[in-house]
PDB file of C-alpha atoms and ligand atoms in Angstrom:
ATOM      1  CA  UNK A 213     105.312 113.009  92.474  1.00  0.00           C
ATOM      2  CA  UNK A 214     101.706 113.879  93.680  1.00  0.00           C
ATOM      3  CA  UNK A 215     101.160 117.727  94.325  1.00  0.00           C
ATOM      4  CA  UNK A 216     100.800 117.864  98.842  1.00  0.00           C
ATOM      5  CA  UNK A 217      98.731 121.023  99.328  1.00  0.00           C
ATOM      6  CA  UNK A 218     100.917 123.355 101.477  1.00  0.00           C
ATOM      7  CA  UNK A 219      98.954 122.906 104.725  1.00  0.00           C
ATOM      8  CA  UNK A 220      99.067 119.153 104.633  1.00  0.00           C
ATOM      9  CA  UNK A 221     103.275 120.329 104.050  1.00  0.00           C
ATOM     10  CA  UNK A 222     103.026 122.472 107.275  1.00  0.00           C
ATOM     11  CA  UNK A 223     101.502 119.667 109.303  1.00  0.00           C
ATOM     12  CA  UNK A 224     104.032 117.290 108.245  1.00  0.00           C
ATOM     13  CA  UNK A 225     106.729 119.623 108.807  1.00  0.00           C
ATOM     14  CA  UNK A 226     105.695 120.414 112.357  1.00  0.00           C
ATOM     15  CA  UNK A 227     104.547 117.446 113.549  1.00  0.00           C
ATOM     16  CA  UNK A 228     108.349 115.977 112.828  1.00  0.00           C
ATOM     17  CA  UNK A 229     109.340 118.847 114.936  1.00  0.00           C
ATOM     18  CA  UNK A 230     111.645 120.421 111.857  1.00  0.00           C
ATOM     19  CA  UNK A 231     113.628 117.051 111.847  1.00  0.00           C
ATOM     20  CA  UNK A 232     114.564 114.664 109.881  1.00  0.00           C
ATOM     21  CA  UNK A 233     112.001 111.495 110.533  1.00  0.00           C
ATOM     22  CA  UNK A 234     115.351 108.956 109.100  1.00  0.00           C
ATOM     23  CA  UNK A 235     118.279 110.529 110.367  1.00  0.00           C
ATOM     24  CA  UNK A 236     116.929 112.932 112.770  1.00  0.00           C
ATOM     25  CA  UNK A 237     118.928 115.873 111.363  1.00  0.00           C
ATOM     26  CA  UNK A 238     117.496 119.169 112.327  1.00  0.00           C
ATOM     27  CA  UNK A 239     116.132 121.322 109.158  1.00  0.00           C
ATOM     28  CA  UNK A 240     117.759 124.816 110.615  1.00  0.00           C
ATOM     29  CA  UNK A 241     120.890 123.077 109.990  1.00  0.00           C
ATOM     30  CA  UNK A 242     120.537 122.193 106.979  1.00  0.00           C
ATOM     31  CA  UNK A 243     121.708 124.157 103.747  1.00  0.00           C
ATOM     32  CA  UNK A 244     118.777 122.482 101.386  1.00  0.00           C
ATOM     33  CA  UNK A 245     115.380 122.095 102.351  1.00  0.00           C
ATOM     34  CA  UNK A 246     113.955 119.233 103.255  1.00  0.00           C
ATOM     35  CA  UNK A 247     110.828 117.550 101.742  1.00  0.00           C
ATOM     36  CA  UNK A 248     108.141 115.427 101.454  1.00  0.00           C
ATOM     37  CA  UNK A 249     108.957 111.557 101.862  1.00  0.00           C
ATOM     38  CA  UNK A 250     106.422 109.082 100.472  1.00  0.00           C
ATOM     39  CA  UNK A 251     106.783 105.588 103.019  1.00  0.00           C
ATOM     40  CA  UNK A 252     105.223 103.881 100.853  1.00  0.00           C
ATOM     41  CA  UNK A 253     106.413 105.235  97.432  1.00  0.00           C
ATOM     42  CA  UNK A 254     103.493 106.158  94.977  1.00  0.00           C
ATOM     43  CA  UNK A 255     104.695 103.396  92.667  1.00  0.00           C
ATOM     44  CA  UNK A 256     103.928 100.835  95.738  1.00  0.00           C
ATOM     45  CA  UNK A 257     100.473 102.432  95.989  1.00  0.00           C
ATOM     46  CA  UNK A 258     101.282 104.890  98.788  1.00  0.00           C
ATOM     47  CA  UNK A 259      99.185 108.084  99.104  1.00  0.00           C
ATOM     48  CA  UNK A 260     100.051 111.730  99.657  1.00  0.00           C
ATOM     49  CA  UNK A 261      98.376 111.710 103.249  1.00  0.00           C
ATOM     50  CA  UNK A 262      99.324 112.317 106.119  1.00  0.00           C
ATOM     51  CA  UNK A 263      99.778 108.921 107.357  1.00  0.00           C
ATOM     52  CA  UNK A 264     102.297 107.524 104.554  1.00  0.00           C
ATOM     53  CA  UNK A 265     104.256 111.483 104.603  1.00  0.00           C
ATOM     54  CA  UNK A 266     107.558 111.621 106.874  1.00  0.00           C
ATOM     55  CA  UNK A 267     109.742 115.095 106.813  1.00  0.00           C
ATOM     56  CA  UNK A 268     113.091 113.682 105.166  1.00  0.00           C
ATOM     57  CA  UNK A 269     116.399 115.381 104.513  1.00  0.00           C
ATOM     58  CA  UNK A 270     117.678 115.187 101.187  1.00  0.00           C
ATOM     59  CA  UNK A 271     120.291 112.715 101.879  1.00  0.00           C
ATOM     60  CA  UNK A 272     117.452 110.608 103.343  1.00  0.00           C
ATOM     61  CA  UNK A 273     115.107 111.049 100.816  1.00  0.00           C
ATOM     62  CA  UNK A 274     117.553 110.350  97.767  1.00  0.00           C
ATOM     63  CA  UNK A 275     119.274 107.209  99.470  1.00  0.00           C
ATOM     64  CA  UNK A 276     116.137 105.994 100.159  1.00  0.00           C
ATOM     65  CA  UNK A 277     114.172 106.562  96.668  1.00  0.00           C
ATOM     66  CA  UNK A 278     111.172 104.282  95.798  1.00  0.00           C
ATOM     67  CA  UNK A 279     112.423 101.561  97.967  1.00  0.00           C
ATOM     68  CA  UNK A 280     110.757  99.693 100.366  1.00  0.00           C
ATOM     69  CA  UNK A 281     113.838  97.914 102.158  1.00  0.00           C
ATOM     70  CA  UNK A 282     116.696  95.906 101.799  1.00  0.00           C
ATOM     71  CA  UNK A 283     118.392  92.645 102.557  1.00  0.00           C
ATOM     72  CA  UNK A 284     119.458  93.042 106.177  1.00  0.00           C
ATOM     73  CA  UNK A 285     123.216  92.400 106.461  1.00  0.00           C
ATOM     74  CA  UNK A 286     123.049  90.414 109.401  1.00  0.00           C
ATOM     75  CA  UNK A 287     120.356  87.418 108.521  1.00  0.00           C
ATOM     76  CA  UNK A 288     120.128  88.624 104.661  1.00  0.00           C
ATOM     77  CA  UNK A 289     116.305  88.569 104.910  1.00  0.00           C
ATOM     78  CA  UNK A 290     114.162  90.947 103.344  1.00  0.00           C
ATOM     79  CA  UNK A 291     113.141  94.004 106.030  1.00  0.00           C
ATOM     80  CA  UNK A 292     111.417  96.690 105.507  1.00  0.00           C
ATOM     81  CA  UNK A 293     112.840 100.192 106.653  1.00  0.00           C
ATOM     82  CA  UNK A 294     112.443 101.645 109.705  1.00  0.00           C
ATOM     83  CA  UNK A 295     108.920 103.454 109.345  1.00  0.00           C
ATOM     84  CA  UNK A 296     108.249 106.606 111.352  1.00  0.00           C
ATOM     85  CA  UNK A 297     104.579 106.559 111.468  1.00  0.00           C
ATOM     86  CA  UNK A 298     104.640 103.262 113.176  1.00  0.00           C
ATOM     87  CA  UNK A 299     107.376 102.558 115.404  1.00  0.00           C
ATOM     88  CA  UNK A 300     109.745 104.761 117.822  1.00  0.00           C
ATOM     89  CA  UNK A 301     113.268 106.349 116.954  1.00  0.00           C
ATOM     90  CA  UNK A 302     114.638 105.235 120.065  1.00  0.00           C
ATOM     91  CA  UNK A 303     113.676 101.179 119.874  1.00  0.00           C
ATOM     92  CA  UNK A 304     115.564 101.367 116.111  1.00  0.00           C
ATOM     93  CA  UNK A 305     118.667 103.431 116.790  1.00  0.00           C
ATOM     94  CA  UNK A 306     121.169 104.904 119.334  1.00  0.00           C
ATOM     95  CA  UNK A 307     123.480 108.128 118.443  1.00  0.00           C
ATOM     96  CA  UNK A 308     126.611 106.945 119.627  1.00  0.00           C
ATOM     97  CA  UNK A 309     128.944 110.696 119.555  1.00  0.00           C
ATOM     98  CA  UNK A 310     128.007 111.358 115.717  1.00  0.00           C
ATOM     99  CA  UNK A 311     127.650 107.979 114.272  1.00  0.00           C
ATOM    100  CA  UNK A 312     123.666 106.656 114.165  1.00  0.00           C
ATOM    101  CA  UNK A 313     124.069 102.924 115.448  1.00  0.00           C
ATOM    102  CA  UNK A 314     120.918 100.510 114.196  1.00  0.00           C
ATOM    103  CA  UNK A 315     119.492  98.251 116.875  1.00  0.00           C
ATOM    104  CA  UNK A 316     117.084  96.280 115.032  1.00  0.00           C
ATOM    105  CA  UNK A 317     116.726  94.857 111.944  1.00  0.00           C
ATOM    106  CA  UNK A 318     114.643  97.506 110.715  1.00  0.00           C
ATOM    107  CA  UNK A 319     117.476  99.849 112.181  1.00  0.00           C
ATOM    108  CA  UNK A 320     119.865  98.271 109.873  1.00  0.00           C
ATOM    109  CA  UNK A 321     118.620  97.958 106.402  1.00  0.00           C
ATOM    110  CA  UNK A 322     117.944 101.867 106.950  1.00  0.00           C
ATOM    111  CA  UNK A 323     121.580 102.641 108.140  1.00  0.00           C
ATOM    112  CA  UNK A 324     122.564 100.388 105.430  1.00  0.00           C
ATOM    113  CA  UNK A 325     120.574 102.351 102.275  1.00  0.00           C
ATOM    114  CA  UNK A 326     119.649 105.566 103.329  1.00  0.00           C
ATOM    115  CA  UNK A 327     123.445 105.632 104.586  1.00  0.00           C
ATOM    116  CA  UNK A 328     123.070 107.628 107.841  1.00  0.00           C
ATOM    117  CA  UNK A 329     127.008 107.145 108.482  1.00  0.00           C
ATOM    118  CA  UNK A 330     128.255 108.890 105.200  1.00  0.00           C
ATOM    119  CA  UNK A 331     131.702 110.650 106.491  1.00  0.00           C
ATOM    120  CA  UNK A 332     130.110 113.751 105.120  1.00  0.00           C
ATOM    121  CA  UNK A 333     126.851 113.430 107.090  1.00  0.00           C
ATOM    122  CA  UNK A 334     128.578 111.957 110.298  1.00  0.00           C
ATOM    123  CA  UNK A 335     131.223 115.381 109.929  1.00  0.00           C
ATOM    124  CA  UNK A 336     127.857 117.445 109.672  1.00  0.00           C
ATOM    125  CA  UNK A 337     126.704 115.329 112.812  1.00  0.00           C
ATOM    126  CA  UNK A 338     129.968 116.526 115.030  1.00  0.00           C
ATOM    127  CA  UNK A 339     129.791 120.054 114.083  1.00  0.00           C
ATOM    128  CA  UNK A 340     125.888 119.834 115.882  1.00  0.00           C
ATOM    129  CA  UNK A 341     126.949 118.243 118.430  1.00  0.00           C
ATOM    130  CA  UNK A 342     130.144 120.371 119.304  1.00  0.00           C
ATOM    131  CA  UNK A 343     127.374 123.889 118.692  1.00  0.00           C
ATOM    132  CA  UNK A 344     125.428 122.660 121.457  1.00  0.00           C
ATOM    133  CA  UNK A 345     123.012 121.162 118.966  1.00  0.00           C
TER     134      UNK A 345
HETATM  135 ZN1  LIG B 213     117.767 112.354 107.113  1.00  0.00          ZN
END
């Protein structure tokens, strides 16, 4: 991976508001720290700017590796992920209590492979929630 300059790092970091651009997870809880997410991989072409960098948790970033998207369960077409730089949390997903409902077919294939609803991640999820988090 491409070296990001730490104050291209700092601007990504704050403009995602210390969350999670996938899953939404907040980065104070979180034991590891999170990094830099390439949208576009580099092996797609995608560039270390600002524009193709999200803030991803680990989980988020490891699920979701070089890929681009996924067969969506539903129709079995080929969708792309949800992308954070272009489209809105809220049109793609719903929390319902600690599980991370898609909406879309976007919403979906990035339920599906970044695997928001691991029991692990959805346990991490309720002990937020029930902290007033
Ligand atoms: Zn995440």
């Amino acid at each position: 991976m491409s070296y990001i300059p730490s104050a291209l790092r700092r601007f990504v970091t704050q403009r995602a508001a210390g969350q999670c651009e996938y899953c939404r997870f907040p980065q104070t809880a979180s034991f590891f720290a999170f990094e830099m997410e390439h949208i576009i991989a580099e092996k797609h072409g995608g560039l270390s700017i600002a524009e193709n960098l999200a803030l991803a948790c680990t989980y988020c970033n490891r699920f979701k590796g070089t890929d681009l998207g996924s067969l969506d369960p539903d129709t079995k077409k080929l969708t792309p992920f949800y992308n954070p730089r272009l489209q809105q949390w809220s049109n793609h997903f719903r929390l319902d209590g600690a599980i991370i409902t898609p909406l879309t077919p976007e919403g979906r294939v990035t339920v599906k492979i970044l695997q928001f609803n691991l029991s692990e991640r959805i346990i991490e999820r309720e002990q937020l929630i029930s902290s007033g988090e």
